[in-house]
PDB file of C-alpha atoms and ligand atoms in Angstrom:
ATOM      1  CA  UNK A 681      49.716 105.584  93.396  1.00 78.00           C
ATOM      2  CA  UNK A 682      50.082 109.049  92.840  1.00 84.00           C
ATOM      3  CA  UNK A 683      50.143 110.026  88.836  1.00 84.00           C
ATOM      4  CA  UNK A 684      53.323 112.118  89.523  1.00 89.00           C
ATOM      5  CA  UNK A 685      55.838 109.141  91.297  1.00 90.00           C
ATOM      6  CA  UNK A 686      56.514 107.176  88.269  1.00 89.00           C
ATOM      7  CA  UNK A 687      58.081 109.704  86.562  1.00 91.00           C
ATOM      8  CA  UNK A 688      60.027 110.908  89.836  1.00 93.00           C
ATOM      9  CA  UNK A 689      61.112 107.879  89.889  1.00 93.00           C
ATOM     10  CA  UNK A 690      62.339 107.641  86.430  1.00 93.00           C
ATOM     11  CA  UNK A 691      63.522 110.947  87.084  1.00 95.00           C
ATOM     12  CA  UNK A 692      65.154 109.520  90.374  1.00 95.00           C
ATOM     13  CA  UNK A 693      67.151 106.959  88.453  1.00 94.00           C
ATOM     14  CA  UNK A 694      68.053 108.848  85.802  1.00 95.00           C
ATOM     15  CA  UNK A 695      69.380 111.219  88.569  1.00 95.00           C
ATOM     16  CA  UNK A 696      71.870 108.640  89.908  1.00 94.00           C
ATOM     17  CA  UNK A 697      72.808 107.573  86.361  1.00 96.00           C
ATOM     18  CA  UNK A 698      73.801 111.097  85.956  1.00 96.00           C
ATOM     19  CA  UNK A 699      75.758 111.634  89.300  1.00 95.00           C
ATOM     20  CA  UNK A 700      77.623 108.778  88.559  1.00 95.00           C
ATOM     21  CA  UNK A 701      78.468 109.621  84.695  1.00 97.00           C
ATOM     22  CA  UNK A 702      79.450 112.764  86.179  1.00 96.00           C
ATOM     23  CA  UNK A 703      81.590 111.369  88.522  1.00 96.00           C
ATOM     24  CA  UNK A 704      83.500 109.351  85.953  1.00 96.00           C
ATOM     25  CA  UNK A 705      83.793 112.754  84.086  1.00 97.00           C
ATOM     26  CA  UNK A 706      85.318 114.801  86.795  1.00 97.00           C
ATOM     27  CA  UNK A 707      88.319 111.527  86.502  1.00 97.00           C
ATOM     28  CA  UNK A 708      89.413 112.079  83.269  1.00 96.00           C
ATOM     29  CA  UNK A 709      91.422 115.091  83.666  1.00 96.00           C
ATOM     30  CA  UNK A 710      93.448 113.337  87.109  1.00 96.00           C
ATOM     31  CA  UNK A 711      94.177 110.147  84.516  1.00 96.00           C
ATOM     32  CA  UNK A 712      95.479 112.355  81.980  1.00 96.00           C
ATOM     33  CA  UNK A 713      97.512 114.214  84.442  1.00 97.00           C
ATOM     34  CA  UNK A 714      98.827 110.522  85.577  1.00 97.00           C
ATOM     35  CA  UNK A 715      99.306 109.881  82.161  1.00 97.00           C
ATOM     36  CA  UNK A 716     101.517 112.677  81.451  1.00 97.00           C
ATOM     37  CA  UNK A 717     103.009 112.899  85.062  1.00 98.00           C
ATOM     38  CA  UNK A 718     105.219 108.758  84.287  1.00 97.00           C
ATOM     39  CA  UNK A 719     105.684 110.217  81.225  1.00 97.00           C
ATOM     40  CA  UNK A 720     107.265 113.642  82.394  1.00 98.00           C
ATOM     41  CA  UNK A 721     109.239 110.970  85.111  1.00 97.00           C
ATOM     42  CA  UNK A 722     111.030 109.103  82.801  1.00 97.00           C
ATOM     43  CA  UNK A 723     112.051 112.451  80.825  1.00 97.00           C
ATOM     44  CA  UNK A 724     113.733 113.418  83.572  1.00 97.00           C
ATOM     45  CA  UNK A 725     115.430 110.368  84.299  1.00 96.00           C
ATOM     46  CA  UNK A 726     116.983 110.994  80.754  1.00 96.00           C
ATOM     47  CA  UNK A 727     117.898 114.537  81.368  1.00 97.00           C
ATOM     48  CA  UNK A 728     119.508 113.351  84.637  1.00 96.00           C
ATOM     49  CA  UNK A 729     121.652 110.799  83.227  1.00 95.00           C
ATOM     50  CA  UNK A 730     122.874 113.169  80.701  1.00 96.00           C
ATOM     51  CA  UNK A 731     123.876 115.312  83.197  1.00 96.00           C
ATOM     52  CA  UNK A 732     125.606 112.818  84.768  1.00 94.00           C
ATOM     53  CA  UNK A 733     127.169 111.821  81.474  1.00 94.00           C
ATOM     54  CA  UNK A 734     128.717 115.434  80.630  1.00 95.00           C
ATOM     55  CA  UNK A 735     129.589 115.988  84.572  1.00 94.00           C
ATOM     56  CA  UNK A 736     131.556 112.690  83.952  1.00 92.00           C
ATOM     57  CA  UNK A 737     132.951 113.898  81.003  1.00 93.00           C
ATOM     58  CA  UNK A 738     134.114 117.327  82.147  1.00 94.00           C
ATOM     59  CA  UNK A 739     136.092 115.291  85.095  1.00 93.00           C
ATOM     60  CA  UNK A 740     137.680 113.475  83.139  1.00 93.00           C
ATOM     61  CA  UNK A 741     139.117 116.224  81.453  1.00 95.00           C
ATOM     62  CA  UNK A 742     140.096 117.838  84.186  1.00 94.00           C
ATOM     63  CA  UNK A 743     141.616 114.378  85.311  1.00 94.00           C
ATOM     64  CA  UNK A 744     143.271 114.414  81.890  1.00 95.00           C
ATOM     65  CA  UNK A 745     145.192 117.651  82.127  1.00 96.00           C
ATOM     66  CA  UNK A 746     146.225 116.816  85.599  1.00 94.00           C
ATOM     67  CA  UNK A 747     147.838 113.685  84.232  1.00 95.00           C
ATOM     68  CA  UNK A 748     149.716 116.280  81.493  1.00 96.00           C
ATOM     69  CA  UNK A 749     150.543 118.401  83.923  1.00 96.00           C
ATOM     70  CA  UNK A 750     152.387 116.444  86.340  1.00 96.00           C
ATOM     71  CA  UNK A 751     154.415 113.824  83.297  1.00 96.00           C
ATOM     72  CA  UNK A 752     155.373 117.817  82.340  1.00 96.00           C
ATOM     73  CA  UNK A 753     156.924 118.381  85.879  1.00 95.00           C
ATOM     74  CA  UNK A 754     158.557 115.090  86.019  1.00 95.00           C
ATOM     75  CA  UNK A 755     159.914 115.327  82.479  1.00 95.00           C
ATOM     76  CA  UNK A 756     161.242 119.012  83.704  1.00 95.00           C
ATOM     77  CA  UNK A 757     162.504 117.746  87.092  1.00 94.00           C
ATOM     78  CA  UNK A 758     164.561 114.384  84.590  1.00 93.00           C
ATOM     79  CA  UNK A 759     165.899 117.212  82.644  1.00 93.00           C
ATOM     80  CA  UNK A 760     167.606 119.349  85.615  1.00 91.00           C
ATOM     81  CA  UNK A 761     169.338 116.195  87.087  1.00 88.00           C
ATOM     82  CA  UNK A 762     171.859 116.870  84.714  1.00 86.00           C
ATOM     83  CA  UNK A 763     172.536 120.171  85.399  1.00 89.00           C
ATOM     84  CA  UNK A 764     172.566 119.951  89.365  1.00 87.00           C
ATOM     85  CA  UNK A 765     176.012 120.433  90.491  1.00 89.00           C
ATOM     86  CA  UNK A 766     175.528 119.025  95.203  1.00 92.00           C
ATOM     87  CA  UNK A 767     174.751 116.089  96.139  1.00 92.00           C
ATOM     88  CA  UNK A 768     171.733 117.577  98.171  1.00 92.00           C
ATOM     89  CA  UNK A 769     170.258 119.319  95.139  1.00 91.00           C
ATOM     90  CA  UNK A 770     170.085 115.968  93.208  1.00 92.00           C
ATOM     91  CA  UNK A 771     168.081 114.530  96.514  1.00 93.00           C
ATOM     92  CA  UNK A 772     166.023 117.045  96.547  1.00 93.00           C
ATOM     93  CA  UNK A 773     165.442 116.796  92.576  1.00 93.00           C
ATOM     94  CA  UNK A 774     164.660 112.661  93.292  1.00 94.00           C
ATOM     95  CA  UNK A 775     162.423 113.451  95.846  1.00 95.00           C
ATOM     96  CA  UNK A 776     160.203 115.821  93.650  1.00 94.00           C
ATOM     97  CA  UNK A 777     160.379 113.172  90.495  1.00 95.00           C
ATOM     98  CA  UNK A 778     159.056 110.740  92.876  1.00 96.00           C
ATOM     99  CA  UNK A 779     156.383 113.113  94.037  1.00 96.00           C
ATOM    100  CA  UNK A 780     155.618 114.103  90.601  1.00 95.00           C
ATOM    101  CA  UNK A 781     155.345 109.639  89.700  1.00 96.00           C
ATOM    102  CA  UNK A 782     153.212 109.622  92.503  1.00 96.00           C
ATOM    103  CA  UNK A 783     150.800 112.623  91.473  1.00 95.00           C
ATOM    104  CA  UNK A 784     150.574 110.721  87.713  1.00 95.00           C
ATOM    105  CA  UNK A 785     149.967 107.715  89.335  1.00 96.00           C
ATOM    106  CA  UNK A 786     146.914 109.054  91.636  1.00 95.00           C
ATOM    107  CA  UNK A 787     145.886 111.016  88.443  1.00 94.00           C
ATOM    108  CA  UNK A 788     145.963 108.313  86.281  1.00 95.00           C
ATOM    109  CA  UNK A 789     143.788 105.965  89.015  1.00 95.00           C
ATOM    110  CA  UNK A 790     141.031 108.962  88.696  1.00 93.00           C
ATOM    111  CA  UNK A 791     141.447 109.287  84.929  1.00 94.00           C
ATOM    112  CA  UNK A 792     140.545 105.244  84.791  1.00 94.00           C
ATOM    113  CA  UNK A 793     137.493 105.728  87.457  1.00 92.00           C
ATOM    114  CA  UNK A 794     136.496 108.383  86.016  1.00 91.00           C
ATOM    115  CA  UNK A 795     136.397 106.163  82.302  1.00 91.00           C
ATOM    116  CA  UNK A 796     134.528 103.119  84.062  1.00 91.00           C
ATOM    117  CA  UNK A 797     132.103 105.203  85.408  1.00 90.00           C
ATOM    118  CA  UNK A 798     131.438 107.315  82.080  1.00 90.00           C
ATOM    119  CA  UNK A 799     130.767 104.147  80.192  1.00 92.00           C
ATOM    120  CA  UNK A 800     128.378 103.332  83.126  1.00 93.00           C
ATOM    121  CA  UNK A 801     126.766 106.956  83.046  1.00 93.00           C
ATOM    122  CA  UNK A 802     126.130 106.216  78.766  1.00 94.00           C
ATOM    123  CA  UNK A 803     124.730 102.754  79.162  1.00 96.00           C
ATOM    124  CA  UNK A 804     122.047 105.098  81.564  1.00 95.00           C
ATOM    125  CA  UNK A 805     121.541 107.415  79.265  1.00 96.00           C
ATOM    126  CA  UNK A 806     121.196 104.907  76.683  1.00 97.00           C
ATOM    127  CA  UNK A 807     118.726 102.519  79.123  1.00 97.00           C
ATOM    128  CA  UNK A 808     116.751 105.737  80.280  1.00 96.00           C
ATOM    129  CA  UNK A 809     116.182 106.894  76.502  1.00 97.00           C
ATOM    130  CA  UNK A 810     114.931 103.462  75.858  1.00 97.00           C
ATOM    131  CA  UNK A 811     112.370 103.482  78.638  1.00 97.00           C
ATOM    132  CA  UNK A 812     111.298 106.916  77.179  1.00 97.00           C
ATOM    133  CA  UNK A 813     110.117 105.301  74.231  1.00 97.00           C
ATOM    134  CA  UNK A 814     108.490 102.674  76.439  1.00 98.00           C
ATOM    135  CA  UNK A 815     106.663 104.843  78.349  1.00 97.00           C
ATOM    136  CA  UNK A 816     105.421 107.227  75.461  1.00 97.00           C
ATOM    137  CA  UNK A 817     104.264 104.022  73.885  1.00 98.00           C
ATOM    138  CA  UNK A 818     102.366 102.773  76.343  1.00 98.00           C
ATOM    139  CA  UNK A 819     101.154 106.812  77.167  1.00 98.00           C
ATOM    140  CA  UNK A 820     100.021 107.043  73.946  1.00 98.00           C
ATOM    141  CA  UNK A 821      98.013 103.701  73.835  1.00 98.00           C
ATOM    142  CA  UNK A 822      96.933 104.652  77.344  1.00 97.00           C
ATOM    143  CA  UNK A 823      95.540 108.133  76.210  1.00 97.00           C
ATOM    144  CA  UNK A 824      93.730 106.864  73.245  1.00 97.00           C
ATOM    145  CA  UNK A 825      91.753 104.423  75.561  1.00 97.00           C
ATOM    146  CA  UNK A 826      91.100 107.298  78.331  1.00 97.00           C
ATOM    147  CA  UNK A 827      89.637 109.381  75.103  1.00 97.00           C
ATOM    148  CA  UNK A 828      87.575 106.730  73.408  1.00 98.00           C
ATOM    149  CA  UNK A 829      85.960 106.223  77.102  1.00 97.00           C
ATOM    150  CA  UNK A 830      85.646 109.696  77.832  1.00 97.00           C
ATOM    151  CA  UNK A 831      83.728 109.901  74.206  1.00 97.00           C
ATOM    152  CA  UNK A 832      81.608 107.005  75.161  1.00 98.00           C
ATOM    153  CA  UNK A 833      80.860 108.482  78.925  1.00 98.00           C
ATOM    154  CA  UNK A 834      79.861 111.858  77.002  1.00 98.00           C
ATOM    155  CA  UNK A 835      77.726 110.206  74.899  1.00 98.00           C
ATOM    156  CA  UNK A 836      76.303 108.594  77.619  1.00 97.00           C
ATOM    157  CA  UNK A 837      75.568 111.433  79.612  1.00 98.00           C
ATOM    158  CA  UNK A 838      73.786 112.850  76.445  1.00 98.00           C
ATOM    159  CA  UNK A 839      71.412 110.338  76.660  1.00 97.00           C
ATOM    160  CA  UNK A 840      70.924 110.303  80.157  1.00 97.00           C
ATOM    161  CA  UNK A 841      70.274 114.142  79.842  1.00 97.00           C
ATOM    162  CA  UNK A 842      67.236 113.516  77.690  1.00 96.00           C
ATOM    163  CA  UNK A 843      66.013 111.117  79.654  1.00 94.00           C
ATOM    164  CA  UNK A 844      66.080 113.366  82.149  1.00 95.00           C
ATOM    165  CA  UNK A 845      64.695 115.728  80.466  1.00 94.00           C
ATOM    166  CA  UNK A 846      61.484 114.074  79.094  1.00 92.00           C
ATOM    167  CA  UNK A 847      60.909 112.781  82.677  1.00 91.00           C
ATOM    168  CA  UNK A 848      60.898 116.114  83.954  1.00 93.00           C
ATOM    169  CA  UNK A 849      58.284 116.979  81.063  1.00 93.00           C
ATOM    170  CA  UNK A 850      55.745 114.387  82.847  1.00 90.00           C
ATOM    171  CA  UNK A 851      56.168 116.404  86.375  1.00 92.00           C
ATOM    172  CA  UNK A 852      54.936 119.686  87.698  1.00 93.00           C
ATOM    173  CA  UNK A 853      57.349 122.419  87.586  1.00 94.00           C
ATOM    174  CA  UNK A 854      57.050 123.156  90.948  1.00 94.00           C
ATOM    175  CA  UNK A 855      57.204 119.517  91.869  1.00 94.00           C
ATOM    176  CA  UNK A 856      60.664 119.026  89.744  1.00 95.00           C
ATOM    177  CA  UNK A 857      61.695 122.001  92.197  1.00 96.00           C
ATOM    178  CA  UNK A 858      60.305 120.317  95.236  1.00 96.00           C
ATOM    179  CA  UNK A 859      62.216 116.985  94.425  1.00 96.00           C
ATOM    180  CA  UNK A 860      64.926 119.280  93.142  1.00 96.00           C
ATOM    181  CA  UNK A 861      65.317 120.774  96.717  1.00 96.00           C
ATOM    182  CA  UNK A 862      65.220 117.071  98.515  1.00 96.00           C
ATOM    183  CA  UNK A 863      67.924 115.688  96.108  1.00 96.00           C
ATOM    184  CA  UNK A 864      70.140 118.477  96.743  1.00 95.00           C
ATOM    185  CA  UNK A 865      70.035 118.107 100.486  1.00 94.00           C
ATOM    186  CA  UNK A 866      70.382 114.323 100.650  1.00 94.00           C
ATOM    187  CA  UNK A 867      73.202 113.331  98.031  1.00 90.00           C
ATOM    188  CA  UNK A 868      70.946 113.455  94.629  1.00 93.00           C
ATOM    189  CA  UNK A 869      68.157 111.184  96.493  1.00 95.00           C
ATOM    190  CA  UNK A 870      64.689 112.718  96.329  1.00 97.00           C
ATOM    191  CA  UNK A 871      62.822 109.565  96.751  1.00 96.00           C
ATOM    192  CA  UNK A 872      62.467 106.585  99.394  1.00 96.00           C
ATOM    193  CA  UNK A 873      60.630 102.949  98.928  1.00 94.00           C
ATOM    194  CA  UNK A 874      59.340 101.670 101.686  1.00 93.00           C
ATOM    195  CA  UNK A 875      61.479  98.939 103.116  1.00 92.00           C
ATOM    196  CA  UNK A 876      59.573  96.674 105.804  1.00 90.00           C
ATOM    197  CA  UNK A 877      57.535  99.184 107.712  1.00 92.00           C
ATOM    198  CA  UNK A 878      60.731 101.970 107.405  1.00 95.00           C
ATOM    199  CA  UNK A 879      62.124 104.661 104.993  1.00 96.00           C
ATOM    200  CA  UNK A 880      63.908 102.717 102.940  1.00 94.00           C
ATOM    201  CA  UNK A 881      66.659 105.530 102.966  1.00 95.00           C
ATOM    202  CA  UNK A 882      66.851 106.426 106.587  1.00 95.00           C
ATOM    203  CA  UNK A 883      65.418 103.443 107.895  1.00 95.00           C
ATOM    204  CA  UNK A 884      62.931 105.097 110.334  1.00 96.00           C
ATOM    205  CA  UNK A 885      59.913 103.605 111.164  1.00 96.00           C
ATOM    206  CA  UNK A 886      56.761 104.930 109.046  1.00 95.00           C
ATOM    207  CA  UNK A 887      53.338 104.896 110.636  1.00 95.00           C
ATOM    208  CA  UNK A 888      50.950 101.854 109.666  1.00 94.00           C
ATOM    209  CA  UNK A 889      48.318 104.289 108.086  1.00 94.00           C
ATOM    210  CA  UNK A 890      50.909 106.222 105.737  1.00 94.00           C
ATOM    211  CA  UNK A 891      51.872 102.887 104.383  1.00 92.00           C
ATOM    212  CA  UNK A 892      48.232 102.064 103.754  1.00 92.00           C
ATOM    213  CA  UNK A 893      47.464 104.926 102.220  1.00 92.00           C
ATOM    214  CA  UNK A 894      50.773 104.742  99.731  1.00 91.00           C
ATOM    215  CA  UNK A 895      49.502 100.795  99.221  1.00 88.00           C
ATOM    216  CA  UNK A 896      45.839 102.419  97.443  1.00 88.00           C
ATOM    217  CA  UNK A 897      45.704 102.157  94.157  1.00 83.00           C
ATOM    218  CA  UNK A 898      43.886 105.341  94.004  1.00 86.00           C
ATOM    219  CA  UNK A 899      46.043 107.463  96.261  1.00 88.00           C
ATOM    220  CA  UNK A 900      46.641 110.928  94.905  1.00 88.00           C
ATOM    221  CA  UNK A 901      48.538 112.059  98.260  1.00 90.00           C
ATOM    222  CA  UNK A 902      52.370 112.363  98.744  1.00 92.00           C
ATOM    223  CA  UNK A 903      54.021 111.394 101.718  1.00 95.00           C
ATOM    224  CA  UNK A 904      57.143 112.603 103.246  1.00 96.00           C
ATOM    225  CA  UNK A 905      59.652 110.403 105.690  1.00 96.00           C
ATOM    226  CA  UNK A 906      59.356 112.716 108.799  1.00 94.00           C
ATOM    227  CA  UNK A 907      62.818 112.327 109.521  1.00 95.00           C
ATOM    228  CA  UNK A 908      64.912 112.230 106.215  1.00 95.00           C
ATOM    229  CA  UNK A 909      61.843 114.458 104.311  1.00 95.00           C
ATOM    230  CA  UNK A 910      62.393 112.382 101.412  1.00 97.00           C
ATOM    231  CA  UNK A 911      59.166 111.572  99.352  1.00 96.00           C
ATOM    232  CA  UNK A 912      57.774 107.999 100.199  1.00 96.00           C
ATOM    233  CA  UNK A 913      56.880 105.210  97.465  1.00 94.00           C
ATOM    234  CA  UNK A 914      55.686 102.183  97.534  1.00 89.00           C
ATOM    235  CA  UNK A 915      57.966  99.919  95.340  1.00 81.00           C
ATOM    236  CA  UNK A 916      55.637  96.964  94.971  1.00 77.00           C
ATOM    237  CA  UNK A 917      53.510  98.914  93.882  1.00 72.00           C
ATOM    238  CA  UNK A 918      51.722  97.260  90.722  1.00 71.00           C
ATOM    239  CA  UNK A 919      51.404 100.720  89.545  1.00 69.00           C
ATOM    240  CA  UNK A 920      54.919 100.582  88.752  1.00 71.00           C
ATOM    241  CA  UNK A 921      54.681  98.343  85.434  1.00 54.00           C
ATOM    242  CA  UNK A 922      57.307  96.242  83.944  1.00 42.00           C
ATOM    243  CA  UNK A 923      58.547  99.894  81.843  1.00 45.00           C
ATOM    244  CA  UNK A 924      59.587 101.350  84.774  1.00 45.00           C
ATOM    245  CA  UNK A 925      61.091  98.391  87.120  1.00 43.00           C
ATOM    246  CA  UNK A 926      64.411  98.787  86.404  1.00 45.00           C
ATOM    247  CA  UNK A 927      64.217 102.514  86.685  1.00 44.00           C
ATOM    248  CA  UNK A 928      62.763 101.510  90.398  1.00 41.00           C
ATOM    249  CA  UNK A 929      64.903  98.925  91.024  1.00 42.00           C
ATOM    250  CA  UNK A 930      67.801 101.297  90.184  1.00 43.00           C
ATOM    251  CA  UNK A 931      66.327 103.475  93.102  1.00 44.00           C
ATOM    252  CA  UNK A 932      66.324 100.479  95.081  1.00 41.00           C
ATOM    253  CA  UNK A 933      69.986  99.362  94.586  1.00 42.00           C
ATOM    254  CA  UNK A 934      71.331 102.982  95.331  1.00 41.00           C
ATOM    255  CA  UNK A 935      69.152 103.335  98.669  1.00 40.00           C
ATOM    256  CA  UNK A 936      70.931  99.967  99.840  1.00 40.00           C
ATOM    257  CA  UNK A 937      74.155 100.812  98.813  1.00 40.00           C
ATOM    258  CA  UNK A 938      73.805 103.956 100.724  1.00 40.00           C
ATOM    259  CA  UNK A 939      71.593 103.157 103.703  1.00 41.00           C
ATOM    260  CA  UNK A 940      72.170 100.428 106.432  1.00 41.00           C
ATOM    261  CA  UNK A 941      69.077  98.053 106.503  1.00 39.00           C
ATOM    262  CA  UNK A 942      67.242  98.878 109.783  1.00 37.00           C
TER     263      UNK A 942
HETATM  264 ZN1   ZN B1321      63.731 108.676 105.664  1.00 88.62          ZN
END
């Protein structure tokens, strides 16, 4: 095995550790924002049944003074049957009393709507104030929890940073750049295990002799898959002691999660 592939491939699955701490990361701010957005919701729910409330209340005033206004007439009209000296003129009076009953009476139908409805429009503003408190509750429970993991994914990409880091230290410059360049092109994956006689990230076929030469212990060469350019590894390869298995087998798990067996 080449000297340089186990640390590219620690570096390799630190490298998906990272993308996917960073992933989580770039969440946090939309979950806040979801957070805040229910609790912004039910706020206005509030703000709309008060509005209802004082629109309600304002009718009914208005409702009110029409009541006033038209037990004012027929108390007026009452008062001039007295003084009307034809026949006709007291009709005419009758008629407008009645008209004036009927007004108060349609009033006084609104005034009573208008009452049911306003103690329906409070019990609202009452309910929605209610779920306010509900909703900040669980908001602020929800928030703490959101911080605490965004804390803990920090911390964990501090850690996977130096990781990172001292695997780089155990590569070539120019080879961190080379593997660098590959990542960047194919989704943060550099490298490629052999899988059967294929690229275990494209699938293509790689020649008999390539996978020969990868299987010698004493191989000092890299290989490239022709068609993905990714750098070729053997993963069996004893070379790769029990220390770094996992970070291997971490390889291994993203390349089949992201490549169709061939
Ligand atoms: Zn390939």
């Amino acid at each position: 095995m080449h000297p340089h592939l186990k640390p590219l491939i620690e570096l390799q699955a630190v490298d998906l550790r990272l993308i996917g701490i960073r992933e989580r990361l770039a969440q946090f701010p939309k979950r806040l924002a979801e957070v805040e957005a229910r609790v912004t919701a039910a706020k206005h729910e509030v703000a709309a049944a008060k509005e209802s409330l004082l629109t309600g209340q304002k009718e009914r005033k208005t409702y009110e003074m029409d009541v006033d206004q038209w037990k004012e007439r027929a108390k007026k009209y009452r008062n001039q049957t007295g003084e009307v000296k034809s026949n006709e003129a007291y009709k005419a009076l009758l008629h407008e009393i009645q008209n004036a009953e009927d007004e108060i009476a349609k009033a006084e139908d609104r005034l009573l709507e208008r009452m049911v409805s306003g103690e329906q429009y409070d019990r609202e503003v009452k309910a929605a104030e209610i779920r306010v408190k509900e909703v900040e509750a669980v908001a602020a429970k929800e928030r703490q929890a959101i911080q605490a993991e965004y804390n803990a994914t920090q911390k964990e990409l501090t850690g996977a940073e130096s990781v990172r880091k001292s695997a780089m230290s155990a590569v070539p410059e120019d080879l961190v750049s080379h593997y660098e360049r590959i990542a960047k092109r194919h989704g943060g994956i550099a490298l490629a295990d052999i899988r059967g006689e294929g690229c275990g990230q494209c699938g293509v076929h790689i020649r008999p002799h390539v996978i020969q030469q990868l299987q010698r212990p004493n191989n000092d060469a890299f290989f490239h898959c022709e068609t993905c350019t990714r750098i070729l590894y053997y993963a069996a390869d004893p070379a790769l002691s029990a220390s770094t298995a996992s970070a291997a087998g971490s390889v291994g798990d993203a390349a089949s999660s992201t490549t169709p067996e061939s």
